[in-house]
Short mmCIF file of C-alpha atoms and ligand atoms in Angstrom, two decimals:
data_model
loop_
_atom_site.label_atom_id
_atom_site.label_comp_id
_atom_site.label_asym_id
_atom_site.label_seq_id
_atom_site.Cartn_x
_atom_site.Cartn_y
_atom_site.Cartn_z
CA MET I 1 0.00 0.00 0.00
CA ALA I 2 1.38 3.42 -0.90
CA MET I 3 2.13 5.33 2.27
CA ILE I 4 3.18 8.91 2.82
CA LYS I 5 5.26 10.13 5.76
CA THR I 6 2.63 12.57 6.88
CA PRO I 7 3.80 15.70 8.64
CA LEU I 8 2.26 16.82 11.90
CA ILE I 9 -0.48 19.18 10.85
CA ILE I 10 -1.69 22.19 12.78
CA PRO I 11 -5.06 22.69 11.06
CA VAL I 12 -6.50 26.16 10.77
CA PHE I 13 -10.05 26.18 9.41
CA LEU I 14 -11.20 29.21 7.45
CA PRO I 15 -14.77 28.14 6.62
CA HIS I 16 -15.78 29.27 3.12
CA LEU I 17 -13.21 32.05 3.04
CA GLY I 18 -12.59 32.94 -0.61
CA CYS I 19 -15.27 30.59 -1.96
CA PRO I 20 -16.98 32.40 -4.84
CA GLU I 21 -20.16 30.37 -4.29
CA ARG I 22 -21.36 27.57 -2.10
CA CYS I 23 -20.92 24.13 -3.70
CA LEU I 24 -24.03 22.00 -3.48
CA PHE I 25 -22.65 19.50 -0.98
CA CYS I 26 -20.61 21.83 1.18
CA ASN I 27 -21.15 23.28 4.59
CA GLN I 28 -17.82 24.07 6.14
CA LYS I 29 -19.64 24.99 9.35
CA ALA I 30 -19.72 21.23 9.77
CA THR I 31 -15.96 21.47 10.20
CA ALA I 32 -15.49 24.70 12.10
CA LYS I 33 -17.84 27.29 13.48
CA SER I 34 -16.24 30.65 12.71
CA VAL I 35 -13.36 32.21 10.82
CA PRO I 36 -10.40 32.98 13.11
CA SER I 37 -8.59 36.29 12.75
CA PRO I 38 -4.93 36.23 11.65
CA GLN I 39 -3.97 37.20 15.22
CA ALA I 40 -5.98 34.28 16.61
CA VAL I 41 -4.21 31.96 14.16
CA ARG I 42 -0.84 33.04 15.51
CA GLU I 43 -1.93 32.30 19.07
CA PHE I 44 -3.41 28.97 18.02
CA ILE I 45 -0.16 27.87 16.37
CA ASP I 46 1.83 28.89 19.43
CA VAL I 47 -0.48 27.02 21.81
CA SER I 48 -0.51 23.95 19.55
CA LEU I 49 3.28 23.85 19.39
CA ASN I 50 3.66 24.29 23.14
CA HIS I 51 0.99 21.87 24.25
CA PHE I 52 0.48 19.23 21.59
CA PHE I 53 3.62 19.05 19.53
CA SER I 54 6.36 19.75 22.07
CA HIS I 55 7.53 16.09 22.15
CA GLN I 56 7.37 15.35 18.45
CA GLY I 57 11.09 15.75 17.78
CA GLU I 58 12.26 15.88 14.19
CA ARG I 59 8.96 15.17 12.48
CA GLU I 60 7.99 17.78 9.90
CA LYS I 61 5.42 20.28 11.17
CA GLN I 62 3.05 22.06 8.85
CA VAL I 63 0.42 24.71 9.37
CA ALA I 64 -2.52 23.88 7.10
CA PHE I 65 -5.17 26.36 6.01
CA TYR I 66 -8.25 24.29 5.28
CA GLY I 67 -11.95 24.86 4.83
CA GLY I 68 -12.06 27.56 2.19
CA SER I 69 -10.47 28.56 -1.11
CA PHE I 70 -7.22 30.06 0.10
CA THR I 71 -6.03 31.49 -3.19
CA ALA I 72 -9.46 32.83 -4.08
CA MET I 73 -9.68 35.19 -1.12
CA ASP I 74 -8.48 38.78 -1.34
CA GLN I 75 -4.75 38.80 -1.68
CA GLU I 76 -4.43 41.12 1.30
CA ASP I 77 -6.34 38.66 3.48
CA SER I 78 -4.40 35.59 2.40
CA VAL I 79 -1.11 37.40 2.97
CA SER I 80 -2.23 38.51 6.42
CA TYR I 81 -2.66 34.83 7.38
CA LEU I 82 0.61 33.76 5.79
CA LYS I 83 2.45 36.56 7.57
CA GLU I 84 1.36 35.18 10.94
CA VAL I 85 3.13 31.90 10.19
CA ARG I 86 6.35 33.58 9.08
CA PRO I 87 7.90 33.97 12.57
CA PHE I 88 7.37 30.25 13.21
CA LEU I 89 9.08 29.39 9.92
CA SER I 90 11.99 31.72 10.71
CA SER I 91 12.48 30.16 14.13
CA ARG I 92 12.07 26.69 12.54
CA ARG I 93 9.32 25.72 14.93
CA ILE I 94 7.24 25.14 11.79
CA ASP I 95 8.71 23.65 8.60
CA SER I 96 6.19 24.62 5.97
CA ILE I 97 2.62 25.55 5.12
CA ARG I 98 -0.10 23.72 3.25
CA ILE I 99 -3.27 25.19 1.84
CA SER I 100 -6.38 23.85 0.20
CA THR I 101 -8.05 25.65 -2.65
CA ARG I 102 -10.03 25.44 -5.87
CA PRO I 103 -8.41 24.38 -9.14
CA ASP I 104 -9.58 27.55 -10.90
CA ALA I 105 -7.97 29.90 -8.39
CA LEU I 106 -4.30 29.27 -8.98
CA HIS I 107 -3.09 32.18 -11.07
CA GLU I 108 0.61 33.02 -11.36
CA LYS I 109 0.51 35.90 -8.88
CA ALA I 110 -1.04 33.69 -6.20
CA LEU I 111 1.57 31.00 -6.78
CA THR I 112 4.39 33.54 -6.50
CA ILE I 113 3.03 34.68 -3.13
CA LEU I 114 2.60 31.12 -1.86
CA LYS I 115 6.21 30.31 -2.75
CA GLU I 116 7.46 33.48 -1.13
CA TYR I 117 5.69 32.71 2.15
CA GLY I 118 6.81 29.08 2.50
CA VAL I 119 3.84 27.13 1.19
CA LYS I 120 5.01 23.64 0.28
CA THR I 121 1.83 21.63 -0.23
CA ILE I 122 -1.30 22.57 -2.16
CA GLU I 123 -4.42 20.43 -1.98
CA ILE I 124 -6.89 21.10 -4.73
CA GLY I 125 -10.54 20.14 -4.73
CA ALA I 126 -11.07 18.46 -8.09
CA GLN I 127 -13.99 16.39 -6.67
CA SER I 128 -14.75 14.79 -10.05
CA MET I 129 -13.25 14.87 -13.53
CA ILE I 130 -16.65 14.60 -15.17
CA ASP I 131 -18.04 17.99 -16.14
CA GLU I 132 -21.64 16.81 -15.86
CA VAL I 133 -21.05 15.93 -12.18
CA LEU I 134 -19.23 19.22 -11.54
CA ILE I 135 -22.09 21.21 -13.05
CA GLN I 136 -24.71 19.38 -11.01
CA SER I 137 -22.64 19.97 -7.88
CA LYS I 138 -22.39 23.68 -8.65
CA ARG I 139 -18.62 23.63 -8.50
CA GLY I 140 -18.18 26.49 -10.94
CA HIS I 141 -15.11 24.94 -12.62
CA CYS I 142 -14.55 22.16 -15.12
CA ALA I 143 -12.31 19.10 -15.23
CA GLU I 144 -9.79 20.86 -17.46
CA ASP I 145 -9.25 23.44 -14.70
CA SER I 146 -8.04 20.62 -12.45
CA VAL I 147 -5.75 19.23 -15.15
CA SER I 148 -4.22 22.64 -15.72
CA ALA I 149 -3.90 23.33 -11.97
CA ILE I 150 -2.12 20.04 -11.22
CA LEU I 151 0.30 20.47 -14.12
CA ARG I 152 1.12 24.06 -13.13
CA LEU I 153 1.58 23.24 -9.46
CA LYS I 154 3.96 20.42 -10.33
CA HIS I 155 5.83 22.71 -12.69
CA TRP I 156 6.23 25.21 -9.86
CA GLY I 157 7.57 22.52 -7.56
CA PHE I 158 4.69 22.33 -5.07
CA GLU I 159 3.69 19.05 -3.46
CA VAL I 160 0.24 18.39 -4.90
CA GLY I 161 -2.71 16.69 -3.26
CA VAL I 162 -6.03 16.09 -5.00
CA HIS I 163 -9.44 15.70 -3.37
CA LEU I 164 -12.05 13.57 -5.09
CA MET I 165 -15.58 12.81 -3.97
CA ILE I 166 -17.81 9.88 -4.74
CA GLY I 167 -21.58 9.80 -4.97
CA LEU I 168 -22.18 13.42 -5.95
CA PRO I 169 -25.36 14.05 -7.96
CA GLY I 170 -24.98 12.44 -11.38
CA ASP I 171 -21.94 10.40 -10.30
CA THR I 172 -21.53 6.71 -11.11
CA CYS I 173 -18.84 4.19 -10.24
CA ASP I 174 -17.67 4.34 -13.85
CA TYR I 175 -17.42 8.15 -13.68
CA PHE I 176 -15.46 7.87 -10.44
CA LEU I 177 -13.00 5.40 -11.94
CA ARG I 178 -12.62 7.54 -15.05
CA SER I 179 -11.95 10.56 -12.83
CA LEU I 180 -9.39 8.58 -10.92
CA ASP I 181 -7.63 7.43 -14.09
CA ARG I 182 -7.32 11.02 -15.29
CA ILE I 183 -5.90 12.10 -11.95
CA ILE I 184 -3.53 9.12 -11.81
CA ASP I 185 -2.15 10.11 -15.25
CA LEU I 186 -1.26 13.50 -13.77
CA LYS I 187 0.71 11.86 -10.93
CA PRO I 188 -0.18 14.00 -7.92
CA ASP I 189 1.74 13.30 -4.71
CA PHE I 190 -1.34 12.13 -2.85
CA ILE I 191 -5.10 11.79 -3.04
CA ARG I 192 -7.92 12.13 -0.57
CA ILE I 193 -11.30 10.66 -1.39
CA HIS I 194 -14.48 11.03 0.54
CA PRO I 195 -18.09 10.17 -0.11
CA ALA I 196 -20.65 12.93 -0.55
CA LEU I 197 -22.68 13.31 2.65
CA VAL I 198 -25.89 15.19 3.25
CA LEU I 199 -25.03 17.91 5.75
CA LYS I 200 -27.41 20.24 7.54
CA GLY I 201 -27.27 23.63 5.89
CA ALA I 202 -25.79 22.45 2.56
CA SER I 203 -27.95 22.86 -0.57
CA LEU I 204 -27.88 19.10 -0.99
CA GLU I 205 -30.08 18.88 2.09
CA THR I 206 -32.98 20.40 0.14
CA LEU I 207 -32.57 18.02 -2.80
CA TRP I 208 -32.36 15.08 -0.42
CA LYS I 209 -35.49 16.19 1.43
CA LEU I 210 -37.33 16.53 -1.89
CA GLY I 211 -36.27 13.00 -2.81
CA LYS I 212 -34.18 14.30 -5.70
CA TYR I 213 -30.88 13.05 -4.32
CA SER I 214 -29.93 9.79 -2.63
CA PRO I 215 -26.49 9.39 -1.17
CA LEU I 216 -24.56 6.18 -1.67
CA THR I 217 -25.11 3.47 0.89
CA LEU I 218 -22.08 2.47 2.94
CA ASN I 219 -21.87 -0.79 0.97
CA GLU I 220 -21.89 1.04 -2.35
CA ALA I 221 -19.24 3.47 -1.15
CA VAL I 222 -17.01 0.58 -0.05
CA LYS I 223 -17.47 -1.14 -3.43
CA TRP I 224 -16.49 1.99 -5.38
CA LEU I 225 -13.58 2.76 -3.08
CA LYS I 226 -12.26 -0.78 -3.24
CA LYS I 227 -11.83 -0.47 -6.99
CA GLY I 228 -10.40 3.00 -6.66
CA ILE I 229 -7.85 2.15 -3.99
CA LEU I 230 -6.52 -0.81 -5.94
CA ARG I 231 -5.98 1.45 -8.97
CA LEU I 232 -4.18 4.01 -6.86
CA GLU I 233 -1.98 1.38 -5.26
CA ARG I 234 -1.08 -0.07 -8.62
CA ALA I 235 -0.09 3.42 -9.75
CA SER I 236 1.88 3.94 -6.48
CA ILE I 237 -0.08 7.04 -5.60
CA THR I 238 -0.41 7.70 -1.91
CA VAL I 239 -3.88 7.61 -0.43
CA ALA I 240 -3.68 10.23 2.30
CA ARG I 241 -7.18 9.70 3.57
CA ILE I 242 -10.44 7.97 2.75
CA GLY I 243 -13.53 9.53 4.31
CA LEU I 244 -13.92 12.52 6.57
CA GLN I 245 -12.56 12.69 10.07
CA THR I 246 -15.09 12.42 12.88
CA THR I 247 -15.62 15.74 14.61
CA ARG I 248 -18.36 16.97 16.93
CA GLU I 249 -19.41 19.51 14.28
CA LEU I 250 -19.68 16.81 11.61
CA GLU I 251 -21.75 14.60 13.90
CA GLU I 252 -24.06 17.54 14.61
CA HIS I 253 -24.54 18.29 10.90
CA LEU I 254 -24.68 14.81 9.39
CA LEU I 255 -28.13 13.95 8.01
CA ALA I 256 -27.45 11.07 5.63
CA GLY I 257 -24.76 9.36 3.62
CA PRO I 258 -22.06 6.73 3.94
CA PHE I 259 -20.14 8.12 6.88
CA HIS I 260 -17.96 5.71 8.84
CA PRO I 261 -15.21 6.73 11.28
CA ALA I 262 -12.86 4.07 9.85
CA LEU I 263 -13.88 3.96 6.22
CA HIS I 264 -10.38 3.22 4.92
CA GLN I 265 -10.19 0.21 7.22
CA LEU I 266 -13.58 -1.02 5.98
CA VAL I 267 -12.35 -0.81 2.40
CA ASP I 268 -9.11 -2.64 3.26
CA SER I 269 -11.12 -5.37 4.95
CA ALA I 270 -13.36 -5.69 1.91
CA ILE I 271 -10.28 -6.12 -0.31
CA PHE I 272 -8.92 -8.82 2.01
CA TYR I 273 -12.29 -10.55 1.92
CA ASP I 274 -12.19 -10.64 -1.89
CA MET I 275 -8.63 -11.94 -1.89
CA ALA I 276 -9.42 -14.66 0.65
CA LYS I 277 -12.49 -15.68 -1.34
CA TYR I 278 -10.45 -15.87 -4.50
CA LEU I 279 -7.83 -18.07 -2.86
CA LEU I 280 -10.37 -20.39 -1.27
CA ARG I 281 -12.28 -20.74 -4.51
CA ASN I 282 -9.15 -21.65 -6.44
CA ASP I 283 -7.47 -23.78 -3.78
CA PRO I 284 -10.03 -25.39 -1.50
CA ASN I 285 -7.95 -26.64 1.40
CA GLY I 286 -10.06 -28.66 3.72
CA PRO I 287 -12.48 -27.50 6.38
CA GLN I 288 -9.97 -25.42 8.42
CA PRO I 289 -7.82 -23.27 6.13
CA VAL I 290 -4.98 -21.11 7.43
CA PHE I 291 -4.36 -17.61 6.09
CA ILE I 292 -1.16 -15.68 6.63
CA CYS I 293 -0.67 -11.96 6.20
CA HIS I 294 1.59 -9.22 7.51
CA PRO I 295 0.96 -8.80 11.28
CA LYS I 296 -0.24 -5.24 10.72
CA ASP I 297 -2.93 -6.50 8.32
CA LEU I 298 -4.43 -9.06 10.69
CA SER I 299 -7.33 -6.91 11.82
CA ALA I 300 -8.17 -5.92 8.23
CA LEU I 301 -8.10 -9.59 7.24
CA LYS I 302 -10.44 -10.55 10.07
CA GLY I 303 -12.75 -7.62 9.37
CA GLN I 304 -14.77 -5.60 11.82
CA ARG I 305 -16.12 -7.84 14.55
CA ASN I 306 -14.59 -10.80 12.71
CA GLY I 307 -17.00 -10.15 9.83
CA ASN I 308 -14.67 -11.50 7.13
CA ILE I 309 -14.03 -14.74 8.96
CA LEU I 310 -17.73 -15.31 9.61
CA GLY I 311 -18.61 -14.41 6.00
CA LEU I 312 -15.99 -16.79 4.55
CA LYS I 313 -17.01 -19.59 6.88
CA ASN I 314 -20.61 -19.25 5.73
CA CYS I 315 -19.74 -18.84 2.08
CA PHE I 316 -17.48 -21.93 1.93
CA ASN I 317 -19.14 -23.95 4.65
CA LEU I 318 -15.94 -24.14 6.69
CA ARG I 319 -15.55 -25.44 10.23
CA ASP I 320 -13.01 -22.77 11.14
CA ILE I 321 -10.49 -20.35 9.64
CA PHE I 322 -7.12 -19.64 11.21
CA VAL I 323 -5.15 -16.48 10.60
CA SER I 324 -1.58 -15.76 11.44
CA GLY I 325 0.86 -12.88 11.00
CA ASN I 326 4.23 -13.16 9.30
CA GLN I 327 6.64 -10.25 8.80
CA ASP I 328 7.89 -11.81 5.55
CA ILE I 329 4.59 -11.18 3.81
CA GLN I 330 4.46 -7.72 2.36
CA ARG I 331 1.72 -5.35 3.54
CA GLY I 332 -1.50 -6.00 1.68
CA GLY I 333 -0.49 -9.51 0.59
CA LEU I 334 -2.34 -12.67 1.58
CA VAL I 335 -1.23 -16.29 1.59
CA LEU I 336 -3.34 -19.41 1.96
CA GLN I 337 -1.37 -22.25 3.49
CA THR I 338 -1.43 -25.47 1.47
CA LYS I 339 0.07 -28.94 1.94
CA THR I 340 2.90 -28.04 -0.41
CA GLY I 341 3.56 -24.53 0.81
CA GLY I 342 1.19 -21.72 0.01
CA VAL I 343 -0.67 -19.79 -2.63
CA GLY I 344 -1.02 -16.08 -2.38
CA ILE I 345 -2.06 -12.81 -3.85
CA ASP I 346 0.04 -9.72 -4.07
CA ARG I 347 -2.56 -7.00 -3.74
CA LYS I 348 -0.61 -4.31 -5.56
CA SER I 349 -0.17 -6.22 -8.78
CA LEU I 350 -3.09 -8.48 -7.95
CA SER I 351 -0.97 -11.25 -9.33
CA PHE I 352 -1.58 -14.80 -8.30
CA PHE I 353 1.57 -16.64 -7.34
CA ARG I 354 2.44 -20.13 -6.22
CA ASP I 355 5.28 -21.98 -4.60
CA LEU I 356 5.94 -19.62 -1.72
CA SER I 357 7.39 -22.36 0.44
CA SER I 358 10.90 -20.95 0.48
CA HIS I 359 9.66 -17.45 1.14
CA VAL I 360 6.96 -17.98 3.69
CA PHE I 361 7.34 -21.21 5.61
S1 SF4 M 401 -16.32 22.74 -1.51
FE1 SF4 M 401 -14.58 24.11 -1.34
S2 SF4 M 401 -14.99 25.70 -2.87
FE2 SF4 M 401 -16.94 24.66 -2.52
S3 SF4 M 401 -17.95 25.88 -0.94
FE3 SF4 M 401 -16.84 24.24 0.10
S4 SF4 M 401 -14.85 25.10 0.65
FE4 SF4 M 401 -15.77 26.43 -0.89
#
């Protein structure tokens, strides 16, 4: 699985600051209540460094401006926030800055300012690469804006993250996978994906109440994401996050949709379930098969509340299933023990390989 050495983030939420309009699905009040002043941001960073990050040693520390369209706000305003971080960069208490913004708000002047003030990482909200979905979601930009933004940001030497959403109005699994393929071709440094949720106060709430929009079910979201994650892993693109983080504000605003506090884990478990099923189907090994995976993958293999084990037992009419961890198996791989050694699947290439006896046992 592609992993990124994530920096320690001090998140500053600037709800809707700079946003030219309100996207259909968005209510940043579900993330943070009010916009902090630049002065308050400075105090917040100082407090965070003193209280939460004082024992974090050499790990990179970033201040992140989230929740709005950073480069679409008045230049004076964005600079006033960046200026508050400058003393922390000079004293090396903070290493760099990250911002999130819209793909159509990255003009040359803005990029020059971001470079000048120490911005290293830019996360852009592409959401979908299908114009029909973008129009229905009232994004106000098209897929080509995202292509152009990613290419320019890479050219300027920024670290680039891309946000995609699934289940927006008009979206389909095929559209999502096509969006993903376009983004993969552009080779961003990382991707975040989250399902569209119906939040109190977002325009989507009205459509949902009128019966004109239905969010994905959790099962559907897992199915789409499973396919997406495997593509990203094959392309060695880091998946920084799947699904939104649980916050009190989100819980207060959530009306409907496939929210799960550990969505990435659910998707990983679903992939392990498919791999185990594939192996059992191709190599039935008696009533008590033994699976081996990397120790860190054991809980994903078992599934939440042992769901995978129970499902496989039912599906194949097995007496029991044993699982064991082995450091020699690479993360994401799965081996089914056989009389002659083992058969396994390497999740990244999804190749099926045999004769692992020398490697595994
Ligand atoms: S999705 Fe992004 S651009 Fe749209 S309203 Fe929300 S913060 Fe603003």
